[in-house]
CSV table of C-alpha atoms in Angstrom, one decimal:
chain,number,residue,atom,x,y,z
Z,1,MET,CA,-40.1,-71.0,141.1
Z,2,LYS,CA,-38.3,-74.0,142.4
Z,3,LYS,CA,-35.0,-73.2,144.1
Z,4,HIS,CA,-31.9,-74.8,142.6
Z,5,LEU,CA,-28.1,-74.8,142.9
Z,6,ARG,CA,-26.4,-72.4,140.6
Z,7,ILE,CA,-22.8,-72.9,139.8
Z,8,ILE,CA,-20.9,-71.0,137.1
Z,9,LEU,CA,-19.3,-73.7,135.0
Z,10,PRO,CA,-15.6,-73.4,133.9
Z,11,LEU,CA,-15.0,-71.6,130.6
Z,12,LEU,CA,-12.7,-72.9,127.9
Z,13,VAL,CA,-10.7,-69.7,128.1
Z,14,LEU,CA,-8.4,-68.1,130.5
Z,15,ALA,CA,-10.1,-67.6,133.9
Z,16,VAL,CA,-11.3,-64.1,134.5
Z,17,PHE,CA,-10.6,-62.5,137.9
Z,18,ILE,CA,-13.1,-60.0,139.3
Z,19,THR,CA,-12.7,-57.3,141.9
Z,20,ILE,CA,-15.6,-56.4,144.0
Z,21,GLY,CA,-15.7,-52.7,145.0
Z,22,THR,CA,-18.3,-53.0,147.7
Z,23,SER,CA,-17.2,-52.7,151.3
Z,24,MET,CA,-16.1,-55.9,153.0
Z,25,ALA,CA,-16.5,-57.1,156.6
Z,26,PHE,CA,-14.0,-59.4,158.3
Z,27,ALA,CA,-14.8,-62.3,160.6
Z,28,ASP,CA,-12.6,-63.8,163.3
Z,29,SER,CA,-13.7,-67.4,162.7
Z,30,LYS,CA,-11.4,-69.6,160.7
Z,31,ILE,CA,-12.5,-72.2,158.2
Z,32,PRO,CA,-11.4,-75.9,158.6
Z,33,VAL,CA,-8.8,-76.8,155.9
Z,34,LYS,CA,-6.9,-79.9,155.0
Z,35,THR,CA,-4.5,-81.0,152.4
Z,36,MET,CA,-5.9,-84.1,150.6
Z,37,VAL,CA,-2.7,-86.2,150.7
Z,38,ASN,CA,-3.9,-89.6,149.5
Z,39,SER,CA,-7.0,-91.6,148.6
Z,40,SER,CA,-7.7,-92.5,152.2
Z,41,THR,CA,-7.6,-88.8,153.3
Z,42,SER,CA,-11.1,-87.6,154.3
Z,43,LYS,CA,-12.3,-84.1,153.8
Z,44,PRO,CA,-12.3,-81.9,157.0
Z,45,ALA,CA,-15.5,-81.8,159.0
Z,46,TYR,CA,-17.6,-78.7,158.6
Z,47,GLY,CA,-17.2,-76.1,161.2
Z,48,GLU,CA,-20.0,-74.2,162.9
Z,49,PHE,CA,-22.6,-72.1,161.0
Z,50,LEU,CA,-21.0,-68.8,159.9
Z,51,PRO,CA,-23.0,-65.6,159.2
Z,52,ALA,CA,-23.1,-64.5,155.6
Z,53,GLY,CA,-22.8,-60.8,154.7
Z,54,ASP,CA,-26.0,-58.7,154.5
Z,55,GLY,CA,-25.8,-57.8,150.9
Z,56,GLU,CA,-22.1,-57.8,150.9
Z,57,TYR,CA,-19.4,-60.4,151.4
Z,58,LEU,CA,-18.4,-61.4,154.9
Z,59,VAL,CA,-14.9,-62.8,154.5
Z,60,TYR,CA,-13.3,-65.6,156.5
Z,61,PRO,CA,-9.5,-66.5,156.5
Z,62,VAL,CA,-8.1,-69.8,155.3
Z,63,LYS,CA,-4.4,-70.5,155.9
Z,64,ALA,CA,-3.1,-72.8,153.1
Z,65,THR,CA,-1.6,-76.1,154.3
Z,66,ALA,CA,-0.1,-76.8,150.9
Z,67,THR,CA,0.7,-75.2,147.6
Z,68,GLY,CA,-1.9,-76.1,145.0
Z,69,LYS,CA,-5.6,-75.6,144.3
Z,70,LEU,CA,-7.9,-74.5,147.1
Z,71,TRP,CA,-11.6,-75.6,147.0
Z,72,VAL,CA,-14.5,-75.2,149.4
Z,73,ASP,CA,-17.8,-77.0,150.0
Z,74,VAL,CA,-20.7,-75.0,151.5
Z,75,LYS,CA,-23.7,-76.2,153.4
Z,76,ALA,CA,-26.4,-73.5,153.7
Z,77,SER,CA,-28.7,-73.4,156.7
Z,78,MET,CA,-32.3,-74.5,156.3
Z,79,GLU,CA,-33.3,-71.3,158.2
Z,80,ASN,CA,-32.1,-69.1,155.4
Z,81,GLU,CA,-34.9,-67.4,153.4
Z,82,TYR,CA,-32.6,-67.2,150.4
Z,83,GLY,CA,-29.4,-68.8,149.2
Z,84,VAL,CA,-25.8,-67.9,149.9
Z,85,SER,CA,-23.2,-66.7,147.3
Z,86,VAL,CA,-19.7,-68.0,147.8
Z,87,VAL,CA,-16.3,-66.9,146.4
Z,88,VAL,CA,-12.7,-67.9,147.2
Z,89,GLY,CA,-9.7,-65.6,146.7
Z,90,THR,CA,-7.4,-63.0,148.0
Z,91,TYR,CA,-8.3,-59.7,149.7
Z,92,ASP,CA,-6.7,-56.3,149.2
Z,93,LYS,CA,-7.3,-54.4,152.4
Z,94,GLU,CA,-6.1,-51.1,151.0
Z,95,LYS,CA,-8.5,-51.2,148.1
Z,96,GLU,CA,-11.2,-53.2,150.0
Z,97,GLU,CA,-11.6,-55.6,147.1
Z,98,ILE,CA,-11.7,-59.4,146.9
Z,99,ASN,CA,-10.2,-61.1,143.9
Z,100,TYR,CA,-11.5,-64.5,142.8
Z,101,ASN,CA,-11.9,-66.8,139.9
Z,102,SER,CA,-15.2,-65.9,138.3
Z,103,SER,CA,-15.5,-69.3,136.7
Z,104,TYR,CA,-15.6,-71.1,140.0
Z,105,THR,CA,-18.1,-69.2,142.3
Z,106,GLY,CA,-21.1,-70.7,143.8
Z,107,TYR,CA,-24.6,-70.1,145.0
Z,108,VAL,CA,-26.2,-72.5,147.5
Z,109,ASN,CA,-29.9,-72.6,148.2
Z,110,SER,CA,-31.1,-72.8,151.8
Z,111,GLY,CA,-30.9,-76.3,153.2
Z,112,GLU,CA,-28.6,-77.5,150.4
Z,113,THR,CA,-25.0,-78.3,149.7
Z,114,ASN,CA,-23.1,-77.3,146.6
Z,115,SER,CA,-23.1,-80.1,144.0
Z,116,TYR,CA,-19.8,-78.9,142.5
Z,117,PRO,CA,-16.7,-77.6,144.4
Z,118,VAL,CA,-16.1,-73.9,144.6
Z,119,GLY,CA,-12.9,-72.0,144.2
Z,120,CYS,CA,-10.2,-73.7,142.0
Z,121,PHE,CA,-7.9,-71.0,143.4
Z,122,ASP,CA,-4.1,-71.2,143.4
Z,123,VAL,CA,-2.6,-71.0,146.9
Z,124,VAL,CA,0.9,-71.1,148.4
Z,125,LYS,CA,1.6,-73.0,151.6
Z,126,GLY,CA,1.6,-70.8,154.7
Z,127,LYS,CA,-0.2,-67.8,153.1
Z,128,THR,CA,-3.8,-66.7,154.0
Z,129,TYR,CA,-6.7,-66.6,151.6
Z,130,TYR,CA,-10.4,-65.8,152.0
Z,131,VAL,CA,-13.8,-67.3,151.6
Z,132,GLY,CA,-16.6,-64.8,151.1
Z,133,LEU,CA,-20.2,-65.5,152.0
Z,134,LYS,CA,-23.0,-63.1,150.9
Z,135,GLY,CA,-26.7,-63.3,151.5
Z,136,ILE,CA,-29.6,-61.3,150.2
Z,137,SER,CA,-29.8,-57.8,151.6
Z,138,GLU,CA,-32.1,-57.4,154.7
Z,139,THR,CA,-32.2,-61.2,155.3
Z,140,VAL,CA,-30.3,-63.3,157.8
Z,141,SER,CA,-28.2,-66.0,156.2
Z,142,LYS,CA,-25.6,-68.5,157.4
Z,143,ALA,CA,-23.6,-71.5,156.1
Z,144,LYS,CA,-21.1,-74.1,157.1
Z,145,VAL,CA,-17.8,-74.2,155.1
Z,146,ARG,CA,-15.0,-76.6,154.7
Z,147,ALA,CA,-11.8,-76.1,152.6
Z,148,TYR,CA,-9.4,-78.5,151.1
Z,149,ILE,CA,-6.3,-78.4,148.8
Z,150,TYR,CA,-5.0,-80.7,146.1
Z,151,SER,CA,-1.3,-80.0,145.9
Z,152,TYR,CA,0.9,-79.6,142.8
Z,153,THR,CA,4.2,-79.4,144.8
Z,154,ASN,CA,7.2,-81.1,143.2
Z,155,ASN,CA,9.5,-83.7,145.0
Z,156,ARG,CA,6.9,-85.2,147.3
Z,157,THR,CA,8.0,-88.7,148.3
Z,158,LEU,CA,5.9,-91.5,146.7
Z,159,LYS,CA,6.1,-94.9,148.4
Z,160,ALA,CA,5.0,-98.2,147.0
Z,161,SER,CA,1.4,-98.5,148.2
Z,162,SER,CA,-2.2,-99.5,147.3
Z,163,LYS,CA,-3.2,-95.9,148.1
Z,164,TYR,CA,-3.1,-93.2,145.5
Z,165,LEU,CA,-1.2,-90.0,146.3
Z,166,LEU,CA,-3.5,-87.1,145.2
Z,167,SER,CA,-2.5,-84.1,143.1
Z,168,SER,CA,-4.0,-81.3,141.1
Z,169,ALA,CA,-4.1,-81.8,137.4
Z,170,VAL,CA,-4.5,-78.1,136.8
Z,171,GLN,CA,-2.4,-75.0,137.8
Z,172,GLY,CA,-2.5,-71.3,137.2
Z,173,ASN,CA,-5.2,-68.8,136.2
Z,174,GLY,CA,-5.8,-70.5,132.9
Z,175,ASN,CA,-5.9,-74.0,134.5
Z,176,GLY,CA,-3.0,-75.3,132.4
Z,177,LYS,CA,-2.1,-79.0,132.9
Z,178,THR,CA,0.4,-79.6,135.7
Z,179,THR,CA,3.8,-81.4,135.3
Z,180,ILE,CA,4.8,-82.8,138.7
Z,181,LYS,CA,7.9,-84.8,139.8
Z,182,TYR,CA,7.6,-87.4,142.5
Z,183,LYS,CA,10.6,-88.8,144.4
Z,184,VAL,CA,10.7,-92.6,144.6
Z,185,VAL,CA,13.2,-95.0,146.2
Z,186,PRO,CA,12.3,-98.6,145.4
Z,187,GLN,CA,12.8,-101.1,148.1
Z,188,LYS,CA,13.5,-103.9,145.7
Z,189,THR,CA,15.1,-104.4,142.3
Z,190,GLY,CA,12.6,-105.2,139.7
Z,191,VAL,CA,9.8,-103.9,137.4
Z,192,MET,CA,8.1,-100.7,138.7
Z,193,THR,CA,4.5,-100.4,137.4
Z,194,VAL,CA,3.0,-96.9,137.7
Z,195,THR,CA,-0.8,-96.4,137.8
Z,196,LEU,CA,-2.7,-93.1,137.3
Z,197,LYS,CA,-6.3,-92.4,138.2
Z,198,ASP,CA,-8.3,-89.4,136.9
Z,199,TYR,CA,-11.1,-89.1,139.4
Z,200,GLY,CA,-14.6,-88.5,138.0
Z,201,LEU,CA,-13.7,-90.0,134.6
Z,202,THR,CA,-14.3,-93.4,133.2
Z,203,SER,CA,-10.7,-93.8,132.0
Z,204,SER,CA,-7.4,-92.3,133.0
Z,205,SER,CA,-4.4,-91.2,130.9
Z,206,GLY,CA,-1.2,-89.2,131.1
Z,207,TYR,CA,2.5,-89.3,130.4
Z,208,VAL,CA,5.1,-90.7,132.7
Z,209,THR,CA,8.9,-90.4,132.5
Z,210,LEU,CA,11.5,-91.9,134.9
Z,211,LEU,CA,14.2,-89.5,135.9
Z,212,SER,CA,17.6,-90.1,137.6
Z,213,LYS,CA,18.5,-88.6,141.0
Z,214,GLY,CA,19.9,-85.7,139.1
Z,215,LYS,CA,16.5,-85.4,137.3
Z,216,LYS,CA,17.7,-86.4,133.9
Z,217,ALA,CA,15.5,-88.7,131.8
Z,218,VAL,CA,16.5,-92.3,131.9
Z,219,SER,CA,13.4,-93.5,130.1
Z,220,GLU,CA,11.3,-92.4,127.3
Z,221,LYS,CA,8.2,-90.3,127.9
Z,222,LEU,CA,5.7,-93.2,128.1
Z,223,TYR,CA,2.0,-92.7,127.4
Z,224,TYR,CA,-0.3,-94.3,130.1
Z,225,SER,CA,-3.8,-95.4,129.4
Z,226,SER,CA,-6.0,-97.3,131.8
Z,227,THR,CA,-7.9,-98.9,128.9
Z,228,SER,CA,-5.1,-100.5,127.0
Z,229,ASP,CA,-2.5,-103.1,128.0
Z,230,ASP,CA,-0.2,-101.7,125.3
Z,231,TYR,CA,0.2,-98.4,127.1
Z,232,LYS,CA,1.4,-99.1,130.6
Z,233,ALA,CA,4.2,-97.2,132.5
Z,234,ARG,CA,6.8,-99.8,133.5
Z,235,PHE,CA,10.4,-99.3,134.3
Z,236,GLY,CA,13.3,-101.5,135.4
Z,237,VAL,CA,14.6,-100.1,138.7
Z,238,LYS,CA,17.3,-100.8,141.3
Z,239,LYS,CA,16.8,-101.2,145.0
Z,240,GLY,CA,17.8,-98.2,147.0
Z,241,THR,CA,18.3,-95.9,144.0
Z,242,THR,CA,16.7,-92.5,144.0
Z,243,TYR,CA,14.5,-91.8,141.0
Z,244,TYR,CA,11.8,-89.2,140.1
Z,245,LEU,CA,8.6,-89.9,138.2
Z,246,LYS,CA,7.7,-87.0,136.0
Z,247,VAL,CA,3.9,-87.0,135.3
Z,248,SER,CA,2.1,-84.7,132.9
Z,249,ASP,CA,-1.1,-84.3,130.9
Z,250,THR,CA,-3.4,-85.9,133.4
Z,251,LEU,CA,-7.0,-84.7,133.3
Z,252,GLY,CA,-9.2,-85.1,136.4
Z,253,SER,CA,-12.7,-83.7,136.3
Z,254,TYR,CA,-14.3,-80.5,137.6
Z,255,THR,CA,-16.8,-82.4,139.8
Z,256,GLU,CA,-13.8,-83.9,141.6
Z,257,GLY,CA,-11.7,-80.7,141.9
Z,258,TYR,CA,-9.5,-81.8,138.9
Z,259,LYS,CA,-7.7,-84.2,141.1
Z,260,TYR,CA,-5.7,-87.3,140.0
Z,261,GLY,CA,-4.0,-90.1,141.8
Z,262,ILE,CA,-0.7,-91.8,141.3
Z,263,LYS,CA,0.7,-95.1,142.8
Z,264,TYR,CA,3.3,-97.7,142.0
Z,265,SER,CA,4.3,-101.2,142.8
Z,266,VAL,CA,7.6,-103.1,142.2
Z,267,LYS,CA,7.7,-106.8,141.2
Z,268,ALA,CA,11.1,-108.4,141.9
Z,269,ALA,CA,13.3,-109.3,139.0
Z,270,THR,CA,17.0,-110.1,138.5
Z,271,ASP,CA,19.5,-107.7,136.9
Z,272,ARG,CA,22.1,-110.3,135.9
Z,273,ALA,CA,24.9,-107.8,135.2
Z,274,ILE,CA,26.3,-109.9,132.3
Z,275,SER,CA,27.8,-107.1,130.3
Z,276,LYS,CA,31.0,-109.0,129.4
Z,277,LYS,CA,31.2,-111.8,126.9
Z,278,SER,CA,33.6,-113.6,129.3
Z,279,LYS,CA,30.8,-113.7,131.9
Z,280,ALA,CA,28.0,-114.8,129.4
Z,281,LYS,CA,25.2,-116.8,131.1
Z,282,ASN,CA,25.0,-120.4,129.9
Z,283,LEU,CA,21.6,-121.4,128.6
Z,284,LYS,CA,20.7,-125.1,128.6
Z,285,ARG,CA,18.8,-126.6,125.7
Z,286,LYS,CA,15.0,-127.0,126.3
Z,287,ALA,CA,15.3,-125.5,129.8
Z,288,SER,CA,12.8,-122.9,131.1
Z,289,ALA,CA,13.2,-119.4,129.9
Z,290,THR,CA,15.6,-117.1,131.7
Z,291,SER,CA,14.2,-113.8,132.8
Z,292,THR,CA,16.5,-110.8,132.9
Z,293,LEU,CA,16.1,-107.2,133.9
Z,294,PHE,CA,17.5,-104.1,132.3
Z,295,THR,CA,17.4,-101.3,134.8
Z,296,ALA,CA,16.8,-97.7,133.7
Z,297,THR,CA,20.2,-95.9,133.3
Z,298,GLY,CA,19.7,-93.7,130.3
Z,299,LYS,CA,22.6,-95.5,128.6
Z,300,LYS,CA,23.0,-98.4,126.1
Z,301,GLU,CA,23.8,-101.7,127.9
Z,302,THR,CA,24.5,-105.2,126.9
Z,303,ASP,CA,23.7,-108.7,128.1
Z,304,TRP,CA,25.6,-111.8,126.9
Z,305,TYR,CA,24.4,-115.4,126.7
Z,306,LYS,CA,26.0,-118.6,125.4
Z,307,ILE,CA,24.7,-121.9,124.1
Z,308,LYS,CA,26.4,-125.2,123.4
Z,309,VAL,CA,25.6,-127.2,120.3
Z,310,THR,CA,26.8,-130.7,120.8
Z,311,ALA,CA,26.0,-132.0,117.3
Z,312,LYS,CA,25.0,-130.5,114.0
Z,313,ARG,CA,21.3,-129.7,114.2
Z,314,GLU,CA,18.6,-127.1,113.8
Z,315,THR,CA,19.1,-124.5,116.6
Z,316,LYS,CA,16.6,-121.9,117.8
Z,317,VAL,CA,16.6,-119.3,120.5
Z,318,LYS,CA,13.5,-117.3,121.5
Z,319,ILE,CA,13.7,-113.8,123.0
Z,320,ASP,CA,10.5,-112.3,124.5
Z,321,ALA,CA,10.1,-108.5,125.1
Z,322,THR,CA,6.3,-108.4,125.5
Z,323,GLN,CA,6.6,-107.1,129.0
Z,324,ILE,CA,8.7,-104.1,128.1
Z,325,PRO,CA,6.6,-100.9,127.4
Z,326,TYR,CA,6.5,-99.4,124.0
Z,327,GLY,CA,8.6,-96.3,123.3
Z,328,PRO,CA,9.1,-94.8,119.8
Z,329,ASP,CA,12.9,-95.0,120.1
Z,330,SER,CA,13.2,-98.2,122.3
Z,331,LYS,CA,14.6,-101.4,120.9
Z,332,LEU,CA,16.7,-104.4,121.5
Z,333,THR,CA,19.5,-105.3,119.0
Z,334,ILE,CA,20.4,-109.0,118.9
Z,335,THR,CA,23.6,-110.4,117.4
Z,336,CYS,CA,24.8,-114.0,117.2
Z,337,TYR,CA,28.4,-115.2,117.2
Z,338,LYS,CA,30.3,-118.5,116.9
Z,339,GLY,CA,33.3,-117.9,119.1
Z,340,SER,CA,34.4,-114.4,118.0
Z,341,LYS,CA,32.9,-114.6,114.5
Z,342,LYS,CA,29.6,-112.7,113.9
Z,343,ILE,CA,26.9,-114.8,112.3
Z,344,GLY,CA,24.6,-113.1,109.8
Z,345,ASP,CA,22.9,-109.7,110.4
Z,346,SER,CA,21.8,-108.3,113.7
Z,347,THR,CA,18.1,-108.6,114.6
Z,348,THR,CA,16.0,-105.7,115.9
Z,349,LEU,CA,13.3,-106.5,118.5
Z,350,TYR,CA,10.9,-103.8,119.5
Z,351,PRO,CA,9.1,-103.7,122.9
Z,352,GLY,CA,5.8,-105.6,123.1
Z,353,ASN,CA,7.1,-108.3,120.7
Z,354,SER,CA,9.1,-111.5,120.6
Z,355,VAL,CA,11.4,-113.2,118.1
Z,356,MET,CA,12.5,-116.7,117.3
Z,357,LEU,CA,16.1,-116.8,116.1
Z,358,THR,CA,17.3,-119.6,113.9
Z,359,ILE,CA,21.0,-120.0,114.3
Z,360,TYR,CA,22.9,-121.7,111.5
Z,361,TYR,CA,26.6,-122.0,110.7
Z,362,GLY,CA,28.4,-124.3,108.2
Z,363,ASP,CA,25.0,-125.4,106.9
Z,364,TYR,CA,22.0,-123.6,105.3
Z,365,SER,CA,19.6,-124.5,108.1
Z,366,LYS,CA,21.6,-126.0,110.9
Z,367,ALA,CA,24.4,-125.1,113.3
Z,368,THR,CA,27.5,-127.1,113.5
Z,369,LYS,CA,29.0,-128.3,116.8
Z,370,GLY,CA,30.5,-125.6,119.0
Z,371,THR,CA,29.8,-122.7,121.4
Z,372,TYR,CA,27.6,-119.8,120.2
Z,373,TYR,CA,27.1,-116.4,121.8
Z,374,ILE,CA,24.0,-114.2,121.8
Z,375,LYS,CA,24.5,-110.4,122.4
Z,376,VAL,CA,21.5,-108.4,123.5
Z,377,VAL,CA,21.9,-104.6,123.5
Z,378,LYS,CA,19.2,-102.2,124.8
Z,379,SER,CA,18.7,-98.7,123.5
Z,380,ALA,CA,19.6,-95.9,125.9
Z,381,LYS,CA,16.1,-95.2,127.4
Z,382,LEU,CA,14.7,-98.8,127.3
Z,383,SER,CA,14.3,-100.7,130.6
Z,384,GLY,CA,12.3,-103.6,131.9
Z,385,LYS,CA,12.2,-107.4,131.9
Z,386,TYR,CA,12.7,-109.7,129.0
Z,387,SER,CA,13.2,-113.5,128.7
Z,388,ILE,CA,15.4,-115.7,126.6
Z,389,LYS,CA,15.1,-119.5,126.0
Z,390,TYR,CA,17.3,-122.0,124.2
Z,391,VAL,CA,14.4,-123.8,122.4
Z,392,LYS,CA,16.2,-126.5,120.5
């Protein structure tokens, strides 16, 4: 019968942990281990060939370099007559039992390497865990092993980069989805764009929320999808301000150790700070559109603009919010005034859309001579860049 790799695939139920009552043997050799920090981090090199237990597990210590999920790859020697069984877990010296996740054990045939990672075991930085190797009784077996960890630690600093910071999408015995907070301090004021990558899948998704330094939400919980321009995670941010990105419901794939990546970039934009009518920005007729940034504050905020109508005529102003991400409670409220007098009803503009305002006063379709003001108010958890243009 042709030899083949046997891996127990994950179950869609809570992981079962098994205790092995057979006697255990301890080895002095340590297994190379590395925290997979970002997308440029390579897995550790395999160590030397390690003997497998003769019908029982021979266990090797691994000291965790991070808190997260521990995985191992195994390369069985071509000299083995049979394959090698592999487990990852904790060891109770008093009971002489090894505890491991039964859904993520492995069996590697001689001369082969596991096709799927083994382990998926929760570890805490600084603590010691064990890899068990077992051959067939009365045969000599050996294998090389390397270990690596995808962290799910909170508050790691995420810098603007083309590299993805790597994290585990799962945590706990039942492999529940992780919720991880990343610290970010933008180096410029502008629009922050966050990108997620589920390794091993053709598309990526998840939820991203921007939090303040005090870890209070200053944005809505935005759905991210790599396949749709309508679902991007963008936020207006201020240079030097500390924020946190809260990321949840990512996926990852078993073949890639349930890892996902996160990165961000910031494109400069201007926060005009024109919250007072007396400081309203003057818009010139038929000039290029003026871009303005609302930074994320978690509060309602206002921008004021003014236009001058030099003679009675048709008057139009366009406001474009197509670059602001959709949120179910996000909106801009636009109100026009002539001097201090409100003109007509306020207009609601939702993210992802634009509106052409027709301003008229003293005439059914035209505005009479004078100075007009446009008040733009953002909802509490909206942020991002919009533009306004005095069309005619």
